[in-house]
Tab-separated table of C-alpha atoms in Angstrom:
chain	number	residue	atom	x	y	z
A	1	MET	CA	12.145	-24.368	108.975
A	2	ARG	CA	14.063	-21.394	110.416
A	3	VAL	CA	13.031	-20.415	113.940
A	4	LEU	CA	14.058	-17.446	116.052
A	5	GLY	CA	14.372	-18.382	119.738
A	6	LEU	CA	14.130	-15.871	122.600
A	7	GLU	CA	15.111	-16.626	126.197
A	8	SER	CA	14.379	-14.105	128.976
A	9	SER	CA	13.226	-16.155	131.954
A	10	CYS	CA	15.678	-14.769	134.509
A	11	ASP	CA	18.925	-12.786	134.219
A	12	GLU	CA	20.246	-13.765	130.796
A	13	THR	CA	18.987	-12.539	127.450
A	14	GLY	CA	19.469	-15.226	124.821
A	15	VAL	CA	18.663	-15.106	121.111
A	16	ALA	CA	19.329	-17.738	118.427
A	17	ILE	CA	18.198	-18.958	115.016
A	18	TYR	CA	17.811	-22.686	114.411
A	19	ASP	CA	17.294	-24.247	110.982
A	20	SER	CA	15.671	-27.692	110.913
A	21	GLU	CA	17.927	-28.701	107.997
A	22	ARG	CA	21.201	-26.857	108.701
A	23	GLY	CA	21.173	-26.762	112.488
A	24	LEU	CA	22.096	-23.756	114.615
A	25	LEU	CA	22.756	-20.751	112.385
A	26	ALA	CA	23.611	-18.085	114.961
A	27	ASP	CA	23.242	-17.284	118.650
A	28	ALA	CA	24.041	-14.482	121.059
A	29	LEU	CA	23.803	-14.118	124.829
A	30	TYR	CA	23.921	-11.215	127.250
A	31	SER	CA	24.434	-12.014	130.927
A	32	GLN	CA	23.298	-9.671	133.695
A	33	VAL	CA	25.732	-11.108	136.285
A	34	ALA	CA	27.560	-7.793	136.748
A	35	LEU	CA	24.250	-5.934	137.167
A	36	HIS	CA	23.061	-8.166	140.023
A	37	ALA	CA	26.430	-8.877	141.691
A	38	ASP	CA	26.111	-5.990	144.161
A	39	TYR	CA	22.815	-7.439	145.408
A	40	GLY	CA	24.040	-11.015	145.761
A	41	GLY	CA	21.136	-12.298	143.660
A	42	VAL	CA	18.752	-11.460	140.844
A	43	VAL	CA	16.568	-8.354	141.325
A	44	PRO	CA	13.453	-9.074	139.197
A	45	GLU	CA	12.654	-5.475	138.229
A	46	LEU	CA	16.233	-4.768	137.160
A	47	ALA	CA	16.285	-8.009	135.181
A	48	SER	CA	13.126	-7.050	133.274
A	49	ARG	CA	14.459	-3.601	132.413
A	50	ASP	CA	17.725	-5.004	131.138
A	51	HIS	CA	15.903	-7.520	128.921
A	52	VAL	CA	14.030	-4.568	127.382
A	53	ARG	CA	17.333	-2.825	126.649
A	54	LYS	CA	19.192	-5.831	125.255
A	55	LEU	CA	16.639	-7.979	123.413
A	56	LEU	CA	16.203	-6.040	120.151
A	57	PRO	CA	19.941	-5.340	119.664
A	58	LEU	CA	20.639	-9.052	120.161
A	59	ILE	CA	17.956	-10.000	117.623
A	60	ARG	CA	19.550	-7.662	115.078
A	61	GLU	CA	22.966	-9.156	115.876
A	62	VAL	CA	21.775	-12.731	115.378
A	63	LEU	CA	19.972	-11.938	112.123
A	64	ALA	CA	23.147	-10.284	110.844
A	65	LYS	CA	25.280	-13.290	111.841
A	66	ALA	CA	22.899	-15.635	110.037
A	67	GLN	CA	22.714	-13.240	107.056
A	68	LEU	CA	18.928	-13.254	107.247
A	69	GLN	CA	16.067	-10.786	107.388
A	70	GLY	CA	13.071	-11.178	109.655
A	71	SER	CA	11.017	-12.066	106.587
A	72	ASP	CA	13.268	-15.107	106.025
A	73	LEU	CA	12.102	-16.725	109.267
A	74	ASP	CA	9.363	-19.352	109.504
A	75	GLY	CA	8.500	-19.028	113.183
A	76	VAL	CA	9.329	-17.436	116.529
A	77	ALA	CA	9.719	-19.330	119.813
A	78	TYR	CA	9.913	-17.642	123.197
A	79	THR	CA	10.224	-18.795	126.783
A	80	ALA	CA	6.833	-18.511	128.490
A	81	GLY	CA	7.775	-20.093	131.819
A	82	PRO	CA	8.729	-21.019	134.400
A	83	GLY	CA	10.667	-17.945	135.473
A	84	LEU	CA	10.280	-14.348	136.640
A	85	ALA	CA	6.953	-12.958	135.444
A	86	GLY	CA	8.234	-9.569	134.317
A	87	ALA	CA	11.274	-11.023	132.571
A	88	LEU	CA	9.135	-13.603	130.793
A	89	MET	CA	6.733	-10.917	129.581
A	90	VAL	CA	9.529	-9.049	127.804
A	91	GLY	CA	10.470	-12.012	125.624
A	92	ALA	CA	6.894	-13.210	125.175
A	93	CYS	CA	5.541	-9.828	124.059
A	94	ALA	CA	8.460	-9.234	121.701
A	95	GLY	CA	8.227	-12.734	120.246
A	96	ARG	CA	4.482	-12.640	119.711
A	97	ALA	CA	4.657	-9.137	118.182
A	98	MET	CA	7.429	-10.028	115.740
A	99	ALA	CA	5.706	-13.237	114.693
A	100	TYR	CA	2.539	-11.245	113.984
A	101	GLY	CA	4.458	-8.604	112.043
A	102	TRP	CA	6.282	-11.202	109.947
A	103	GLY	CA	3.166	-13.290	109.429
A	104	VAL	CA	4.652	-16.457	110.938
A	105	PRO	CA	3.507	-18.697	113.818
A	106	ALA	CA	4.656	-18.168	117.400
A	107	LEU	CA	5.312	-20.869	119.974
A	108	ALA	CA	5.535	-20.579	123.768
A	109	VAL	CA	8.347	-22.821	125.044
A	110	HIS	CA	8.751	-24.375	128.479
A	111	HIS	CA	12.121	-23.264	129.865
A	112	MET	CA	13.021	-26.669	131.325
A	113	GLU	CA	12.026	-28.482	128.133
A	114	GLY	CA	14.524	-26.216	126.409
A	115	HIS	CA	17.230	-27.307	128.851
A	116	LEU	CA	16.229	-30.959	128.501
A	117	LEU	CA	16.560	-30.809	124.702
A	118	ALA	CA	19.764	-28.721	124.621
A	119	PRO	CA	21.993	-31.825	124.195
A	120	MET	CA	20.149	-32.454	120.908
A	121	LEU	CA	22.130	-29.523	119.494
A	122	GLU	CA	25.340	-31.556	119.741
A	123	GLY	CA	26.829	-33.818	117.082
A	124	ASN	CA	25.979	-37.106	118.814
A	125	PRO	CA	22.603	-36.572	120.487
A	126	PRO	CA	20.901	-39.172	122.703
A	127	GLU	CA	18.119	-41.357	121.381
A	128	PHE	CA	14.762	-41.741	123.112
A	129	PRO	CA	13.993	-43.067	125.653
A	130	PHE	CA	16.391	-41.750	128.305
A	131	ILE	CA	16.527	-40.470	131.863
A	132	ALA	CA	17.025	-36.723	132.272
A	133	LEU	CA	18.503	-35.024	135.321
A	134	LEU	CA	17.373	-31.391	135.182
A	135	VAL	CA	19.539	-29.576	137.687
A	136	SER	CA	19.660	-25.792	137.998
A	137	GLY	CA	19.127	-22.943	140.432
A	138	GLY	CA	15.378	-23.490	140.429
A	139	HIS	CA	14.951	-27.198	139.662
A	140	THR	CA	16.318	-30.612	140.538
A	141	GLN	CA	14.259	-33.270	138.779
A	142	LEU	CA	14.655	-36.787	137.422
A	143	VAL	CA	12.425	-37.370	134.402
A	144	ARG	CA	11.839	-40.325	132.112
A	145	VAL	CA	11.770	-39.013	128.547
A	146	ASP	CA	10.137	-41.159	125.843
A	147	GLY	CA	9.872	-38.362	123.288
A	148	ILE	CA	9.337	-34.610	123.073
A	149	GLY	CA	6.445	-33.870	125.410
A	150	GLN	CA	6.398	-37.439	126.712
A	151	TYR	CA	7.699	-36.878	130.218
A	152	ARG	CA	7.146	-38.799	133.430
A	153	MET	CA	8.412	-37.265	136.654
A	154	LEU	CA	10.407	-39.778	138.696
A	155	GLY	CA	11.685	-37.555	141.478
A	156	GLU	CA	12.351	-33.940	142.411
A	157	SER	CA	13.688	-31.803	145.226
A	158	LEU	CA	11.336	-31.452	148.173
A	159	ASP	CA	12.956	-28.137	149.160
A	160	ASP	CA	15.990	-26.326	147.721
A	161	ALA	CA	17.209	-27.116	144.228
A	162	ALA	CA	20.835	-28.216	143.931
A	163	GLY	CA	21.844	-25.014	142.170
A	164	GLU	CA	20.180	-22.923	144.861
A	165	ALA	CA	22.036	-24.911	147.524
A	166	PHE	CA	25.327	-24.250	145.682
A	167	ASP	CA	24.603	-20.526	145.609
A	168	LYS	CA	23.622	-20.359	149.280
A	169	ALA	CA	26.647	-22.381	150.389
A	170	ALA	CA	28.872	-20.053	148.364
A	171	LYS	CA	27.295	-17.070	150.112
A	172	MET	CA	28.075	-18.632	153.506
A	173	LEU	CA	31.691	-18.938	152.369
A	174	ASN	CA	31.817	-15.357	151.014
A	175	LEU	CA	32.772	-16.627	147.573
A	176	GLY	CA	31.022	-13.969	145.534
A	177	TYR	CA	28.307	-14.026	142.883
A	178	PRO	CA	27.323	-16.121	141.019
A	179	GLY	CA	27.972	-18.607	143.767
A	180	GLY	CA	27.872	-22.000	142.064
A	181	PRO	CA	30.865	-21.532	139.733
A	182	GLN	CA	32.821	-19.780	142.503
A	183	LEU	CA	32.253	-22.671	144.908
A	184	ALA	CA	33.309	-25.207	142.266
A	185	LEU	CA	36.500	-23.211	141.696
A	186	ALA	CA	37.290	-23.084	145.423
A	187	ALA	CA	36.611	-26.826	145.699
A	188	GLU	CA	39.433	-27.535	143.228
A	189	SER	CA	41.930	-26.312	145.855
A	190	GLY	CA	40.223	-28.037	148.794
A	191	ASP	CA	40.886	-31.289	150.653
A	192	VAL	CA	37.775	-33.352	149.963
A	193	SER	CA	38.632	-35.855	152.728
A	194	ARG	CA	38.803	-33.372	155.607
A	195	PHE	CA	35.033	-33.125	156.180
A	196	THR	CA	32.321	-35.706	155.564
A	197	PHE	CA	29.027	-34.059	154.690
A	198	PRO	CA	25.726	-35.998	154.635
A	199	ARG	CA	24.232	-37.435	151.451
A	200	PRO	CA	20.552	-36.553	152.000
A	201	MET	CA	17.845	-39.129	151.250
A	202	VAL	CA	20.160	-41.688	149.624
A	203	ASN	CA	19.495	-44.335	152.286
A	204	ARG	CA	15.745	-44.400	151.690
A	205	PRO	CA	13.841	-45.666	148.650
A	206	GLY	CA	12.670	-43.316	145.938
A	207	LEU	CA	14.176	-40.691	143.690
A	208	ASP	CA	13.317	-37.442	145.474
A	209	PHE	CA	15.984	-35.013	146.684
A	210	SER	CA	16.451	-32.708	149.658
A	211	PHE	CA	19.273	-30.204	150.038
A	212	SER	CA	18.087	-27.972	152.899
A	213	GLY	CA	19.711	-30.184	155.545
A	214	LEU	CA	23.004	-30.154	153.658
A	215	LYS	CA	22.818	-26.371	153.567
A	216	THR	CA	22.323	-26.280	157.359
A	217	TYR	CA	25.237	-28.691	157.862
A	218	THR	CA	27.416	-26.377	155.782
A	219	MET	CA	26.388	-23.351	157.831
A	220	ASN	CA	27.261	-25.148	161.089
A	221	THR	CA	30.630	-26.273	159.716
A	222	VAL	CA	31.450	-22.725	158.646
A	223	ALA	CA	30.562	-21.431	162.115
A	224	GLU	CA	32.760	-24.053	163.819
A	225	CYS	CA	35.759	-23.295	161.631
A	226	ARG	CA	35.381	-19.544	161.852
A	227	GLY	CA	34.887	-19.315	165.603
A	228	ASP	CA	35.185	-15.661	166.595
A	229	GLY	CA	37.484	-14.803	163.714
A	230	VAL	CA	37.565	-14.823	159.925
A	231	LEU	CA	37.247	-18.057	157.970
A	232	ALA	CA	40.668	-19.107	156.703
A	233	GLU	CA	41.121	-19.734	152.992
A	234	THR	CA	42.101	-23.363	153.648
A	235	ASP	CA	38.909	-23.930	155.642
A	236	ARG	CA	36.846	-22.243	152.916
A	237	ASN	CA	38.287	-24.431	150.184
A	238	ASP	CA	37.955	-27.637	152.215
A	239	ILE	CA	34.309	-26.902	153.065
A	240	ALA	CA	33.597	-26.096	149.412
A	241	ALA	CA	35.159	-29.412	148.354
A	242	ALA	CA	33.159	-31.381	150.935
A	243	PHE	CA	29.908	-29.654	149.979
A	244	GLN	CA	30.412	-30.225	146.252
A	245	GLU	CA	31.361	-33.863	146.862
A	246	ALA	CA	28.152	-34.427	148.816
A	247	VAL	CA	25.946	-32.900	146.120
A	248	VAL	CA	27.713	-34.711	143.279
A	249	ASP	CA	27.555	-38.023	145.143
A	250	THR	CA	23.864	-37.582	145.927
A	251	LEU	CA	22.940	-36.718	142.342
A	252	THR	CA	24.996	-39.636	140.996
A	253	ILE	CA	23.420	-42.179	143.343
A	254	LYS	CA	19.918	-41.085	142.361
A	255	CYS	CA	20.739	-41.096	138.630
A	256	LEU	CA	22.055	-44.659	138.821
A	257	ARG	CA	18.965	-45.675	140.764
A	258	ALA	CA	16.673	-44.112	138.130
A	259	LEU	CA	18.475	-45.859	135.262
A	260	LYS	CA	18.165	-49.194	137.037
A	261	GLN	CA	14.506	-48.631	137.906
A	262	GLU	CA	13.572	-47.719	134.322
A	263	GLN	CA	15.974	-50.233	132.748
A	264	LEU	CA	17.595	-47.611	130.512
A	265	LYS	CA	21.197	-46.969	129.512
A	266	SER	CA	21.178	-43.274	128.561
A	267	LEU	CA	21.250	-40.290	130.899
A	268	VAL	CA	20.939	-36.615	129.933
A	269	ILE	CA	22.027	-33.938	132.395
A	270	ALA	CA	20.854	-30.410	131.665
A	271	GLY	CA	20.574	-27.047	133.377
A	272	GLY	CA	23.181	-24.746	134.884
A	273	VAL	CA	24.622	-27.287	137.323
A	274	SER	CA	25.257	-29.719	134.456
A	275	ALA	CA	28.262	-27.500	133.625
A	276	ASN	CA	29.915	-28.618	136.882
A	277	ARG	CA	33.018	-30.596	135.873
A	278	ALA	CA	33.059	-32.735	139.012
A	279	LEU	CA	29.484	-33.867	138.327
A	280	ARG	CA	30.215	-34.669	134.674
A	281	THR	CA	33.339	-36.627	135.552
A	282	ARG	CA	31.645	-38.633	138.304
A	283	LEU	CA	28.674	-39.546	136.127
A	284	GLU	CA	30.890	-40.559	133.221
A	285	GLN	CA	32.952	-42.799	135.509
A	286	ARG	CA	30.022	-44.431	137.265
A	287	LEU	CA	27.881	-44.931	134.154
A	288	ALA	CA	30.792	-46.578	132.362
A	289	THR	CA	30.729	-49.345	134.978
A	290	ILE	CA	27.169	-50.282	133.964
A	291	SER	CA	27.695	-49.797	130.215
A	292	ALA	CA	25.553	-46.647	130.223
A	293	ARG	CA	26.241	-43.219	128.695
A	294	VAL	CA	25.783	-39.644	129.834
A	295	PHE	CA	24.947	-36.805	127.434
A	296	TYR	CA	25.081	-33.068	128.037
A	297	ALA	CA	25.150	-29.805	126.126
A	298	ARG	CA	28.308	-27.846	125.458
A	299	GLN	CA	29.343	-25.534	128.300
A	300	ALA	CA	27.772	-22.436	126.711
A	301	PHE	CA	24.375	-24.118	126.393
A	302	CYS	CA	24.160	-25.472	129.958
A	303	THR	CA	23.045	-22.125	131.335
A	304	ASP	CA	20.069	-20.206	129.905
A	305	ASN	CA	20.395	-19.531	126.176
A	306	GLY	CA	18.365	-18.848	123.058
A	307	ALA	CA	19.591	-21.883	121.116
A	308	MET	CA	17.718	-24.370	123.291
A	309	ILE	CA	14.501	-22.341	122.922
A	310	ALA	CA	14.905	-22.108	119.149
A	311	TYR	CA	15.462	-25.877	118.900
A	312	ALA	CA	12.553	-26.829	121.179
A	313	GLY	CA	10.258	-24.375	119.439
A	314	CYS	CA	11.262	-25.652	116.012
A	315	GLN	CA	10.319	-29.236	116.887
A	316	ARG	CA	6.852	-28.214	118.052
A	317	LEU	CA	6.269	-25.790	115.180
A	318	LEU	CA	7.173	-28.551	112.722
A	319	ALA	CA	4.489	-30.675	114.382
A	320	GLY	CA	1.918	-27.935	113.738
A	321	GLN	CA	1.689	-26.484	117.241
A	322	SER	CA	1.455	-22.710	117.674
A	323	GLU	CA	-0.051	-19.974	119.858
A	324	GLY	CA	-2.977	-17.620	119.414
A	325	LEU	CA	-2.640	-13.850	119.567
A	326	ALA	CA	-2.967	-13.645	123.352
A	327	VAL	CA	0.316	-13.357	125.253
A	328	GLN	CA	0.411	-15.570	128.329
A	329	VAL	CA	3.334	-16.430	130.596
A	330	ARG	CA	3.437	-18.994	133.389
A	331	PRO	CA	5.956	-18.243	136.165
A	332	ARG	CA	5.058	-21.692	137.542
A	333	TRP	CA	4.524	-24.342	134.897
A	334	PRO	CA	4.714	-28.091	135.642
A	335	MET	CA	6.469	-29.814	132.764
A	336	ASP	CA	4.125	-32.797	132.849
A	337	GLU	CA	1.349	-30.522	131.559
A	338	LEU	CA	3.070	-30.193	128.177
A	339	ALA	CA	1.505	-31.788	125.110
A	340	ASP	CA	3.524	-34.225	123.033
A	341	LEU	CA	4.241	-33.608	119.352
A	342	GLN	CA	0.883	-35.174	118.419
A	343	GLY	CA	-0.899	-32.640	120.624
A	344	ASN	CA	-1.836	-35.098	123.379
A	345	GLY	CA	-1.788	-33.314	126.735
A	346	GLY	CA	-0.360	-34.439	130.037
A	347	ALA	CA	2.476	-36.682	131.070
A	348	ALA	CA	3.403	-39.998	129.531
A	349	GLU	CA	1.869	-42.940	131.322
């Protein structure tokens, strides 16, 4: 089965074609980072307009790369949520319309399920069951995964997501946009031992997260170092290193706790923050001590992309799931409401 995948949940337009027998045939991505940089964050209306401009040219590009026509496809998958409502509508309307025109089924994909399954695109994918750490600008969740659609939430952030905390800390340090990668780069030149930032909620039972207090601690540290002047580059780098160390340590502690609780030996990390090299290195080191393994997607597929949507959609289309003619998007969409591949609704017990 050949499936066209469309991703337009936020500020990146992603298109890909996945073949159930041959794997990923082609993909293309357009990032709106430059468009939103002047605003220091994503402007929803501008994001929607840019998806309208870029989506069809990217579809033509991907079809040409794969040497296919639209009539050669067997299905269309599109992100239906969670995300920005207007941005989601662009991909959903285009996907549903093309599927209708080509006479093939359409499938609405959950954005975070796409991220969760992105490591399956690699040469040595994890086997079920495993623990998944979904960590991005909008989500920080620990999930037990027993199969596609068989998800049990173990813990999540009670306030800011880790990626959001990275971006806000970077803004405090005047590191530019997008903040997360800029902070990670500054941290490479910092002295991680100069400051000791708190590891929120690690000294209490459970697997939930909280990063708002860490954000406040960062703001106070910046103010103390800056005084009445400008923050020195050395101070900026040292604060960035301490902040990143605290987040990485917190995520690692909770991942190890989840693996022990569920008695599993495989961990998947997915979402934009899973591209962070310090996090990958720490998890690899710590999991090796308990004979466990960590899996993640290639760097290009950690952030939003069409390949993960094409893959997730293909698995559900193969199982016979599809959408009606109505176009519906869900800016808020709990993942435990997804049906499994047999069509059973709700989370795994």
